[in-house]
Coordinates of C-alpha atoms in Angstrom, one line a residue:
M1107 CA -56.1 1.3 11.1
V1108 CA -55.8 -2.0 13.0
T1109 CA -52.5 -3.7 13.4
D1110 CA -51.6 -7.0 14.9
P1111 CA -48.5 -8.4 16.5
V1112 CA -46.5 -10.5 14.1
P1113 CA -46.2 -14.0 15.5
P1114 CA -43.0 -15.9 15.1
A1115 CA -42.7 -17.8 11.9
P1116 CA -41.2 -21.3 11.9
A1117 CA -39.8 -21.0 8.4
P1118 CA -40.2 -17.6 6.9
R1119 CA -39.9 -17.6 3.1
E1120 CA -39.2 -14.5 1.0
P1121 CA -41.0 -13.8 -2.2
A1122 CA -39.8 -15.6 -5.3
A1123 CA -38.6 -12.4 -6.9
V1124 CA -36.3 -11.5 -4.0
R1125 CA -32.8 -10.6 -5.2
P1126 CA -29.8 -9.0 -3.5
P1127 CA -29.9 -5.2 -3.5
Q1128 CA -28.7 -3.8 -6.7
P1129 CA -26.8 -0.5 -7.2
R1130 CA -28.3 2.5 -8.9
A1131 CA -27.8 2.6 -12.6
G1132 CA -24.2 3.6 -13.4
S1133 CA -23.0 3.5 -9.8
G1134 CA -21.0 0.3 -10.2
L1135 CA -21.7 -0.7 -6.5
G1136 CA -21.0 -4.4 -7.1
E1137 CA -17.7 -3.6 -8.8
R1138 CA -16.8 -1.2 -6.0
L1139 CA -17.6 -3.8 -3.3
N1140 CA -15.4 -6.4 -5.2
A1141 CA -12.6 -3.9 -5.4
L1142 CA -12.9 -3.1 -1.6
R1143 CA -12.9 -6.8 -0.9
E1144 CA -9.7 -7.3 -2.9
L1145 CA -8.2 -4.3 -1.3
V1146 CA -8.8 -5.6 2.2
G1147 CA -7.6 -9.1 1.3
L1148 CA -4.3 -7.7 -0.2
S1149 CA -3.7 -5.5 2.8
R1150 CA -4.4 -7.7 5.8
T1151 CA -0.7 -8.8 6.2
R1152 CA 0.6 -5.2 5.6
L1153 CA -1.7 -3.0 7.7
E1154 CA -2.9 -3.0 11.3
P1155 CA -6.3 -4.6 11.7
A1156 CA -7.8 -1.4 13.1
A1157 CA -7.1 0.4 9.8
L1158 CA -9.2 -2.1 7.9
A1159 CA -11.9 -2.6 10.6
E1160 CA -14.5 -0.3 9.1
A1161 CA -14.0 -1.6 5.5
S1162 CA -14.3 -5.2 6.8
R1163 CA -17.5 -4.2 8.6
V1164 CA -19.0 -2.6 5.5
L1165 CA -18.2 -5.8 3.5
D1166 CA -19.8 -8.0 6.1
E1167 CA -22.9 -5.9 6.2
A1168 CA -23.1 -5.7 2.4
A1169 CA -22.9 -9.5 2.3
A1170 CA -25.5 -9.9 5.0
R1171 CA -27.9 -7.3 3.4
G1172 CA -27.3 -8.9 0.0
R1173 CA -28.7 -12.2 1.2
L1174 CA -32.0 -10.5 2.2
S1175 CA -34.9 -9.2 0.3
R1176 CA -34.6 -5.9 -1.6
A1177 CA -38.4 -5.8 -1.7
Y1178 CA -38.3 -4.3 1.8
T1179 CA -36.8 -1.0 2.9
T1180 CA -35.8 -0.6 6.6
V1181 CA -36.2 2.9 7.9
A1182 CA -35.4 3.9 11.5
I1183 CA -36.9 6.8 13.3
A1184 CA -34.3 8.4 15.5
G1185 CA -33.9 11.5 17.6
P1186 CA -33.4 13.0 21.0
T1187 CA -35.6 12.7 24.0
G1188 CA -38.9 14.5 23.8
S1189 CA -38.7 15.1 20.0
G1190 CA -41.9 13.1 19.4
K1191 CA -40.4 10.0 17.6
S1192 CA -43.0 7.6 18.9
T1193 CA -45.9 10.0 18.1
L1194 CA -44.7 10.3 14.6
F1195 CA -44.3 6.5 14.4
N1196 CA -47.9 6.1 15.4
A1197 CA -49.0 8.8 13.0
L1198 CA -47.3 7.1 10.0
A1199 CA -48.7 3.8 11.1
G1200 CA -52.2 5.3 11.5
T1201 CA -52.7 3.7 14.9
Q1202 CA -51.3 3.5 18.4
L1203 CA -48.4 1.2 18.2
A1204 CA -45.7 2.9 20.3
E1205 CA -46.2 4.3 23.8
A1206 CA -46.0 8.1 23.6
G1207 CA -46.2 10.3 26.7
V1208 CA -44.4 12.7 29.0
R1209 CA -42.5 9.9 30.8
R1210 CA -38.8 9.9 29.5
P1211 CA -37.5 7.8 27.9
T1212 CA -40.7 6.5 26.5
T1213 CA -39.2 4.0 24.0
A1214 CA -37.2 1.3 25.9
S1215 CA -36.6 -1.1 23.0
P1216 CA -36.8 -0.9 19.2
L1217 CA -40.4 -1.4 17.9
A1218 CA -40.9 -2.4 14.2
C1219 CA -43.9 -2.1 11.9
V1220 CA -44.0 -3.9 8.6
W1221 CA -46.2 -2.8 5.7
E1222 CA -47.0 -6.0 3.9
T1223 CA -49.9 -8.1 2.8
S1224 CA -50.6 -11.7 3.9
S1225 CA -49.5 -12.9 0.5
D1226 CA -46.0 -11.6 1.3
R1227 CA -45.6 -14.4 3.8
L1228 CA -43.6 -12.5 6.3
G1229 CA -40.8 -11.7 3.9
A1230 CA -39.3 -9.1 6.3
E1231 CA -38.6 -11.7 9.0
G1232 CA -34.9 -12.1 7.9
L1233 CA -34.4 -8.3 8.0
L1234 CA -35.9 -8.1 11.4
D1235 CA -33.8 -11.0 12.7
R1236 CA -30.7 -9.2 11.3
L1237 CA -31.7 -6.0 13.1
G1238 CA -32.3 -7.9 16.4
I1239 CA -35.9 -6.9 16.8
S1240 CA -37.6 -9.3 19.2
H1241 CA -40.8 -11.0 18.0
R1242 CA -42.9 -9.3 20.7
D1243 CA -41.8 -5.9 19.2
R1244 CA -42.9 -6.7 15.7
R1245 CA -46.1 -5.3 14.2
R1246 CA -47.7 -5.6 10.8
A1247 CA -49.7 -2.8 9.3
Q1248 CA -52.9 -3.8 7.5
L1249 CA -52.9 -2.2 4.0
R1250 CA -56.6 -1.1 3.8
D1251 CA -56.3 2.1 1.9
A1252 CA -54.2 3.6 -0.8
S1253 CA -52.1 5.7 1.5
H1254 CA -50.9 2.6 3.3
L1255 CA -50.9 0.3 0.3
G1256 CA -48.2 2.6 -1.3
L1257 CA -46.0 1.9 1.7
R1258 CA -45.9 -1.8 1.0
G1259 CA -42.4 -3.1 1.7
L1260 CA -41.7 -0.5 4.4
V1261 CA -40.2 -1.7 7.7
L1262 CA -40.4 1.3 10.1
I1263 CA -38.5 1.1 13.3
D1264 CA -39.0 3.3 16.4
L1265 CA -35.6 3.6 18.1
P1266 CA -34.8 4.5 21.7
D1267 CA -33.6 8.1 22.4
H1268 CA -30.0 8.5 21.3
D1269 CA -29.4 10.8 24.3
S1270 CA -31.1 8.6 26.8
A1271 CA -29.6 8.3 30.3
V1272 CA -30.7 4.6 30.4
P1273 CA -27.7 2.3 30.0
G1274 CA -27.7 0.5 26.6
H1275 CA -30.1 2.8 24.8
R1276 CA -27.3 4.6 22.9
E1277 CA -25.6 1.3 22.0
Q1278 CA -28.9 0.0 20.6
V1279 CA -29.3 3.2 18.5
D1280 CA -25.7 3.1 17.2
R1281 CA -26.0 -0.6 16.3
L1282 CA -29.2 -0.2 14.4
L1283 CA -28.2 3.0 12.6
R1284 CA -25.4 0.9 11.0
L1285 CA -27.8 -1.7 9.7
V1286 CA -30.9 0.1 8.5
D1287 CA -31.4 1.3 4.9
A1288 CA -32.5 4.8 5.8
V1289 CA -33.1 7.1 8.8
I1290 CA -35.7 9.6 9.7
W1291 CA -34.2 12.1 12.2
V1292 CA -36.9 13.8 14.3
V1293 CA -36.0 17.1 15.9
D1294 CA -38.1 19.7 17.7
P1295 CA -37.9 23.5 17.7
E1296 CA -35.8 23.4 20.8
K1297 CA -33.2 20.7 20.1
Y1298 CA -32.8 20.8 16.4
A1299 CA -29.3 22.4 16.8
D1300 CA -28.2 20.1 19.6
A1301 CA -24.4 19.8 19.5
M1302 CA -24.3 16.1 20.3
L1303 CA -26.8 15.2 17.6
H1304 CA -24.8 17.0 14.9
A1305 CA -21.3 16.0 16.2
R1306 CA -22.1 12.3 16.8
Y1307 CA -24.6 11.6 14.1
L1308 CA -25.6 14.1 11.4
G1309 CA -22.1 15.4 10.8
P1310 CA -20.4 12.0 10.5
L1311 CA -23.3 10.6 8.4
A1312 CA -23.4 13.6 6.0
G1313 CA -22.4 11.3 3.2
H1314 CA -25.6 9.3 3.7
A1315 CA -27.8 12.3 2.7
E1316 CA -29.7 10.3 0.0
V1317 CA -31.0 7.9 2.7
T1318 CA -31.8 10.6 5.3
F1319 CA -35.0 12.4 6.2
V1320 CA -34.9 15.3 8.7
V1321 CA -38.3 16.0 10.2
L1322 CA -38.9 19.1 12.3
N1323 CA -41.7 17.9 14.6
Q1324 CA -44.0 19.8 16.9
T1325 CA -44.6 22.7 14.5
D1326 CA -48.0 23.1 16.1
R1327 CA -46.1 25.0 18.9
L1328 CA -45.0 27.6 16.4
D1329 CA -46.9 30.1 14.2
A1330 CA -46.4 29.9 10.5
E1331 CA -43.7 32.6 10.3
S1332 CA -41.7 31.1 13.2
A1333 CA -42.0 27.6 11.7
D1334 CA -40.6 28.8 8.4
E1335 CA -37.7 30.5 10.2
V1336 CA -36.9 27.4 12.3
L1337 CA -37.1 25.2 9.2
G1338 CA -34.7 27.5 7.3
D1339 CA -32.3 27.3 10.3
V1340 CA -32.5 23.5 10.2
R1341 CA -31.4 23.6 6.6
R1342 CA -28.6 26.0 7.5
V1343 CA -27.3 23.7 10.3
L1344 CA -27.5 20.7 8.0
D1345 CA -25.5 22.5 5.3
E1346 CA -22.9 23.3 7.9
D1347 CA -22.7 19.6 8.7
G1348 CA -21.9 19.0 5.0
M1349 CA -25.1 17.2 4.3
A1350 CA -26.5 17.8 0.8
L1351 CA -30.2 18.7 0.7
G1352 CA -32.5 17.1 -1.8
E1353 CA -34.0 20.3 -3.2
Y1354 CA -34.9 21.2 -6.8
G1355 CA -34.7 17.6 -7.9
E1356 CA -31.1 17.1 -6.7
P1357 CA -30.2 14.0 -4.6
G1358 CA -29.8 14.7 -0.9
A1359 CA -31.6 14.7 2.4
Q1360 CA -35.3 15.5 2.6
V1361 CA -36.4 18.1 5.1
H1362 CA -40.0 18.1 6.3
A1363 CA -42.0 20.1 8.9
V1364 CA -44.8 18.2 10.6
S1365 CA -46.9 18.0 13.7
A1366 CA -47.3 14.4 14.5
L1367 CA -49.8 15.4 17.2
T1368 CA -52.2 17.2 14.9
G1369 CA -51.3 15.4 11.7
Q1370 CA -50.1 18.5 9.9
G1371 CA -47.5 17.5 7.2
V1372 CA -47.8 13.8 8.0
A1373 CA -49.5 13.1 4.7
E1374 CA -46.7 14.8 2.8
L1375 CA -44.1 12.8 4.7
R1376 CA -46.0 9.6 4.0
D1377 CA -46.0 10.4 0.3
A1378 CA -42.3 11.0 0.3
L1379 CA -41.7 7.7 2.0
T1380 CA -44.0 6.1 -0.5
A1381 CA -41.9 7.3 -3.4
F1382 CA -38.7 6.4 -1.5
V1383 CA -39.9 2.8 -0.8
A1384 CA -41.2 2.3 -4.3
A1385 CA -37.8 3.0 -5.8
R1386 CA -36.4 -0.1 -4.1
S1387 CA -33.0 1.5 -4.1
A1388 CA -32.5 2.5 -0.5
A1389 CA -30.3 -0.5 0.4
A1390 CA -28.0 0.1 -2.6
R1391 CA -27.8 3.8 -1.8
R1392 CA -27.0 3.0 1.8
L1393 CA -24.3 0.5 0.9
A1394 CA -22.8 3.0 -1.6
A1395 CA -22.7 5.7 1.1
D1396 CA -21.1 3.2 3.5
V1397 CA -18.4 2.3 0.9
D1398 CA -17.8 6.0 0.3
Q1399 CA -17.3 6.6 4.0
A1400 CA -15.0 3.5 4.4
V1401 CA -12.9 4.5 1.3
A1402 CA -12.6 8.1 2.6
G1403 CA -11.4 6.7 5.9
L1404 CA -8.8 4.6 4.1
R1405 CA -7.5 7.4 1.9
P1406 CA -4.5 8.3 4.3
V1407 CA -3.5 4.6 4.2
Y1408 CA -3.4 4.3 0.4
V1409 CA -3.0 7.8 -1.0
A1410 CA -0.2 10.1 0.0
D1411 CA -0.4 13.9 -0.3
G1412 CA 1.3 15.4 -3.3
P1413 CA 1.8 13.9 -6.8
V1414 CA 1.6 10.1 -7.4
P1415 CA 5.1 8.6 -7.1
P1416 CA 6.5 6.2 -9.7
L1417 CA 5.2 2.9 -8.4
G1418 CA 8.3 0.9 -8.8
L1419 CA 12.1 0.9 -8.7
T1420 CA 13.6 3.1 -11.4
E1421 CA 16.7 2.1 -13.2
Q1422 CA 18.6 4.9 -11.6
V1423 CA 17.7 3.7 -8.1
R1424 CA 18.6 0.1 -9.0
W1425 CA 21.9 1.2 -10.5
E1426 CA 22.9 3.3 -7.5
F1427 CA 22.1 0.5 -5.1
E1428 CA 24.1 -2.1 -7.1
D1429 CA 27.0 0.4 -7.5
R1430 CA 27.1 0.9 -3.7
L1431 CA 27.2 -2.9 -3.2
G1432 CA 30.0 -3.2 -5.6
T1433 CA 31.9 -0.6 -3.7
A1434 CA 31.2 -2.3 -0.4
A1435 CA 32.5 -5.6 -1.8
G1436 CA 35.8 -3.9 -2.8
A1437 CA 35.2 -4.1 -6.5
T1438 CA 37.4 -1.0 -7.2
A1439 CA 40.3 -2.3 -5.1
V1440 CA 40.0 -5.8 -6.8
G1441 CA 40.1 -4.1 -10.2
Q1442 CA 43.2 -2.1 -9.3
T1443 CA 44.9 -5.2 -7.9
A1444 CA 44.1 -7.2 -11.0
E1445 CA 45.5 -4.3 -13.1
R1446 CA 48.7 -4.3 -11.1
T1447 CA 48.9 -8.1 -11.4
W1448 CA 48.6 -8.0 -15.1
L1449 CA 51.4 -5.3 -15.3
R1450 CA 53.7 -7.4 -13.1
H1451 CA 53.2 -10.4 -15.2
A1452 CA 53.8 -8.3 -18.2
E1453 CA 57.0 -7.0 -16.6
A1454 CA 58.2 -10.4 -15.7
A1455 CA 57.5 -11.7 -19.3
C1456 CA 58.8 -8.7 -21.2
G1457 CA 61.3 -7.0 -18.9
T1458 CA 65.1 -7.2 -19.1
P1459 CA 66.7 -10.4 -17.9
W1460 CA 68.8 -8.3 -15.5
A1461 CA 65.6 -6.9 -13.9
G1462 CA 64.3 -10.4 -13.6
L1463 CA 67.5 -11.5 -11.9
A1464 CA 67.2 -8.6 -9.5
H1465 CA 63.6 -9.6 -8.6
W1466 CA 64.7 -13.2 -8.0
H1467 CA 67.5 -12.1 -5.7
A1468 CA 65.1 -9.8 -3.8
R1469 CA 62.7 -12.8 -3.3
R1470 CA 65.5 -15.0 -2.0
R1471 CA 66.6 -12.3 0.5
A1472 CA 63.0 -11.8 1.6
E1473 CA 62.6 -15.6 2.1
R1474 CA 65.8 -15.7 4.2
R1475 CA 64.5 -12.9 6.4
G1476 CA 61.0 -14.6 6.8
E1477 CA 59.2 -11.8 4.9
P1478 CA 56.4 -12.3 2.5
P1479 CA 57.8 -13.1 -0.9
G1480 CA 57.5 -10.5 -3.6
G1481 CA 57.4 -10.4 -7.3
P1482 CA 54.9 -11.5 -9.8
A1483 CA 55.2 -15.1 -9.2
A1484 CA 53.8 -14.8 -5.7
V1485 CA 51.0 -12.4 -6.6
E1486 CA 48.3 -15.0 -7.0
G1487 CA 46.9 -16.2 -3.7
T1488 CA 48.7 -13.6 -1.5
E1489 CA 46.1 -10.9 -1.9
E1490 CA 43.8 -11.3 1.1
T1491 CA 40.0 -11.2 0.5
R1492 CA 38.7 -8.3 2.5
P1493 CA 35.3 -8.5 4.1
A1494 CA 32.5 -6.4 2.7
A1495 CA 32.3 -2.9 4.2
R1496 CA 29.3 -3.1 6.6
P1497 CA 28.8 0.6 6.8
V1498 CA 28.7 1.0 3.0
V1499 CA 26.2 -1.9 2.8
A1500 CA 24.0 -0.3 5.4
E1501 CA 24.1 3.1 3.6
A1502 CA 23.2 1.4 0.3
V1503 CA 20.2 -0.3 1.9
R1504 CA 19.2 2.9 3.7
A1505 CA 19.4 4.9 0.4
L1506 CA 17.4 2.3 -1.5
A1507 CA 14.7 2.1 1.2
A1508 CA 14.4 5.9 1.2
D1509 CA 14.2 6.2 -2.6
A1510 CA 11.7 3.3 -3.0
S1511 CA 9.4 4.5 -0.2
R1512 CA 9.5 8.2 -1.2
G1513 CA 6.0 9.5 -1.9
L1514 CA 4.2 6.4 -0.5
P1515 CA 1.6 6.6 2.3
E1516 CA 3.4 5.9 5.6
P1517 CA 2.0 2.3 6.2
W1518 CA 3.2 1.2 2.8
A1519 CA 6.5 3.2 3.0
R1520 CA 7.1 1.3 6.3
T1521 CA 6.5 -2.1 4.7
V1522 CA 8.9 -1.2 1.9
R1523 CA 11.6 -0.2 4.4
E1524 CA 11.0 -3.3 6.4
A1525 CA 11.3 -5.5 3.4
A1526 CA 14.6 -3.8 2.5
W1527 CA 16.1 -4.2 6.0
R1528 CA 14.9 -7.8 6.3
G1529 CA 16.8 -8.7 3.1
A1530 CA 19.9 -6.7 4.3
E1531 CA 20.4 -8.8 7.4
G1532 CA 22.5 -11.5 5.7
L1533 CA 23.7 -9.3 2.8
P1534 CA 27.3 -8.6 4.0
S1535 CA 27.9 -12.3 4.7
A1536 CA 26.5 -13.2 1.3
L1537 CA 28.9 -10.6 -0.4
D1538 CA 31.8 -12.1 1.5
E1539 CA 30.9 -15.6 0.3
A1540 CA 30.4 -14.5 -3.3
V1541 CA 33.8 -12.8 -3.4
A1542 CA 35.5 -15.8 -1.8
E1543 CA 33.9 -18.2 -4.2
A1544 CA 34.8 -16.0 -7.2
G1545 CA 38.6 -16.3 -6.4
L1546 CA 39.4 -12.8 -7.4
P1547 CA 41.8 -11.6 -8.8
Q1548 CA 42.2 -14.4 -11.3
R1549 CA 45.6 -15.3 -13.0
P1550 CA 45.7 -13.0 -16.0
P1551 CA 46.0 -14.6 -19.5
R1552 CA 49.3 -14.5 -21.3
P1553 CA 49.0 -12.7 -24.7
R1554 CA 51.1 -14.0 -27.6
W1555 CA 53.1 -10.9 -27.8
W1556 CA 54.5 -11.6 -24.3
A1557 CA 56.2 -14.7 -25.8
A1558 CA 57.6 -12.7 -28.7
A1559 CA 58.9 -10.0 -26.3
S1560 CA 60.4 -12.7 -24.1
V1561 CA 62.2 -14.2 -27.2
G1562 CA 63.4 -10.7 -28.2
Q1563 CA 64.8 -10.1 -24.7
A1564 CA 66.6 -13.5 -24.8
A1565 CA 68.0 -12.6 -28.2
L1566 CA 69.2 -9.2 -27.0
L1567 CA 70.8 -10.9 -23.9
A1568 CA 72.6 -13.3 -26.3
V1569 CA 73.8 -10.3 -28.3
Q1570 CA 75.1 -8.7 -25.1
L1571 CA 76.9 -11.9 -24.0
V1572 CA 78.4 -12.4 -27.5
G1573 CA 79.5 -8.8 -27.7
L1574 CA 81.0 -8.9 -24.2
A1575 CA 82.9 -12.2 -24.9
W1576 CA 84.1 -10.8 -28.2
L1577 CA 85.2 -7.6 -26.7
V1578 CA 87.1 -9.3 -23.9
G1579 CA 88.8 -11.6 -26.4
T1580 CA 89.8 -8.7 -28.5
L1581 CA 91.2 -6.8 -25.5
V1582 CA 93.3 -9.7 -24.4
A1583 CA 94.5 -10.4 -28.0
V1584 CA 92.8 -13.8 -28.0
V1585 CA 90.6 -12.7 -30.9
S1586 CA 91.9 -10.5 -33.7
G1587 CA 89.9 -7.6 -35.1
E1588 CA 88.8 -4.1 -34.2
P1589 CA 87.3 -3.7 -30.7
W1590 CA 84.6 -1.4 -31.8
V1591 CA 82.6 -4.2 -33.5
P1592 CA 82.0 -6.2 -30.3
A1593 CA 81.6 -2.9 -28.4
A1594 CA 78.8 -2.0 -30.8
L1595 CA 77.1 -5.4 -30.3
L1596 CA 77.3 -5.0 -26.5
A1597 CA 76.0 -1.5 -26.6
G1598 CA 73.2 -2.4 -28.9
G1599 CA 72.1 -5.3 -26.8
A1600 CA 72.4 -3.3 -23.6
L1601 CA 70.3 -0.4 -25.0
G1602 CA 67.8 -2.5 -26.9
S1603 CA 66.7 -4.7 -24.0
P1604 CA 65.4 -1.8 -21.7
L1605 CA 64.0 -0.1 -24.8
L1606 CA 62.0 -3.2 -25.6
A1607 CA 60.9 -3.5 -22.0
W1608 CA 59.8 0.2 -22.0
V1609 CA 57.8 -0.4 -25.3
C1610 CA 56.2 -3.5 -23.8
R1611 CA 55.4 -1.7 -20.6
A1612 CA 53.6 1.1 -22.5
A1613 CA 51.8 -1.5 -24.6
A1614 CA 50.7 -3.3 -21.5
R1615 CA 48.9 -0.4 -19.9
G1616 CA 45.8 -0.6 -22.1
P1617 CA 45.2 -4.4 -21.7
A1618 CA 46.0 -4.2 -18.0
R1619 CA 43.4 -1.5 -17.5
A1620 CA 40.8 -3.5 -19.5
Y1621 CA 41.7 -6.6 -17.5
G1622 CA 41.3 -4.7 -14.2
L1623 CA 37.9 -3.2 -15.3
A1624 CA 36.7 -6.7 -16.3
Q1625 CA 37.6 -8.1 -12.9
E1626 CA 36.0 -5.1 -11.2
Q1627 CA 32.8 -5.5 -13.3
R1628 CA 32.7 -9.2 -12.6
L1629 CA 32.8 -8.6 -8.8
R1630 CA 30.1 -5.8 -9.2
W1631 CA 27.9 -8.3 -11.1
L1632 CA 28.3 -10.8 -8.3
A1633 CA 27.5 -8.2 -5.6
A1634 CA 24.5 -7.0 -7.7
G1635 CA 23.2 -10.5 -7.8
C1636 CA 23.3 -10.8 -4.1
G1637 CA 21.5 -7.5 -3.7
R1638 CA 18.9 -8.3 -6.3
G1639 CA 17.9 -11.6 -4.6
R1640 CA 17.9 -10.3 -1.1
V1641 CA 16.8 -6.7 -1.2
L1642 CA 15.7 -5.5 -4.7
E1643 CA 13.2 -8.3 -5.4
P1644 CA 11.5 -8.1 -2.0
V1645 CA 11.2 -4.3 -2.3
A1646 CA 9.9 -4.6 -5.8
A1647 CA 7.3 -7.2 -4.6
E1648 CA 6.1 -4.7 -1.9
L1649 CA 5.8 -1.9 -4.5
L1650 CA 3.9 -4.2 -6.8
R1651 CA 1.5 -5.1 -4.0
Y1652 CA 1.0 -1.4 -3.3
R1653 CA 0.3 -0.8 -7.0
E1654 CA -2.3 -3.5 -6.9
V1655 CA -4.0 -2.2 -3.8
R1656 CA -3.9 1.3 -5.1
G1657 CA -5.6 0.3 -8.3
Q1658 CA -8.3 -1.5 -6.2
Y1659 CA -8.6 1.6 -4.0
V1660 CA -9.3 3.7 -7.1
V1661 CA -12.1 1.4 -8.2
A1662 CA -13.5 1.2 -4.7
A1663 CA -13.5 5.0 -4.6
G1664 CA -15.6 5.0 -7.8
G1665 CA -12.8 5.7 -10.3
P1666 CA -12.1 3.8 -13.4
P1667 CA -10.0 0.6 -13.3
G1668 CA -6.4 1.4 -13.6
G1669 CA -7.0 5.0 -12.6

């Protein structure tokens, strides 16, 4: 089989039928990629860039691969030093392309061979450019027989040794392994269980089993029984890595035993590659595995251990927060003050005239001594507006942040707590302003029955005064008649006035309590309004954002929308 170097093409053009790689039937790869893209976009301002780095890389690679031909399948041959990668590369190509020998490392730079006809017009050039394969390291296989014609569309790449001591070789291998559609791992009977190979590559890439071939090379050094034992041990080690094996028709990695030097098993490997390339699904399978790996790495960021929490603020949490803010604003004290104010006004309007005279005298004495005036007339405006209790506000915010973030993954729990505390910075001052502007407690209304009671007290006072004057006139013989009549009037007025005041006082308790509760509720409503705008709404917005990204995560992970 003769191959020629591929000359640089000034303007390579892909076949007309080239389309972006499509997912397997039923895999929903396009939908998963869209969900992952939305997930990253919604999370950029909430999470550290390092947490989203792998997902962003997968999206970039998916976009780059989607712009290139799906008619080609890029397959890298990788393995440790001395495993016979270059010999196998030459055996699959059917000619001497790569230098193979005892000098280590033999492969210094990646070498590519493309199975295509002249009519394909170098359609793999874009893929090779993306892989960074230099033009001098590109070869084209001539498809002269059926065994090679079936490989049409294969881009086979011989990689440097991943365990090479030469600087830069491992970096080249790691870079290309992230870009190719599939990998053929070549191991030998001595290094197939190498710890670095399994810990650095095969173990972490276990999820890419469907685009992985594991080839036990150099079986010519073993007898048939030993070869079977080593091949069985290779499968065991791969199983320990968590890599599914494609046996009995199940999807997974393919394991082959070959001797690239003698050609034993090479035809079977070429047939497996022929079927693999003909399916035209390697790119989609690789992208699906990359998405699986990226989503698995993001799980701690979006899914907490334990049951799924209620994604939102419950009514109970809202009520407790608003209740604590009302307490911090002094709503209970304001309600009690308003209740006492109502009772004092009721006492002033319905109490005995003599009690009113005593209150007036007490106010005058207090004024002369320079003390604050007392009595109901001075109630309004003398109650100082107390500042909101800062510790109570802080405790309310702390409790809300804890309740709202409970059960969330730590990054999102942190954003919820930060949103709560950002809003709480000016909350005490806002509560002070709201209370001051409200002017609490307000002057209570005057019910009609207060006026009736006041008229009744005036009438009873008049009866007392008439009875007193009549009694005095009778006693000094100015007025004729029995003294018991004016005495009865005086006693009736003197007893009726406090009795009326007591009845009014008892009747005032209910309305006073209702008035106090109304003023307390009014202040709680104002405090709740401050808390909603500054704390509850930002926290609810963060929880809504988490709900959105969690839904996108479920879709990206392969679940149903809204799952």
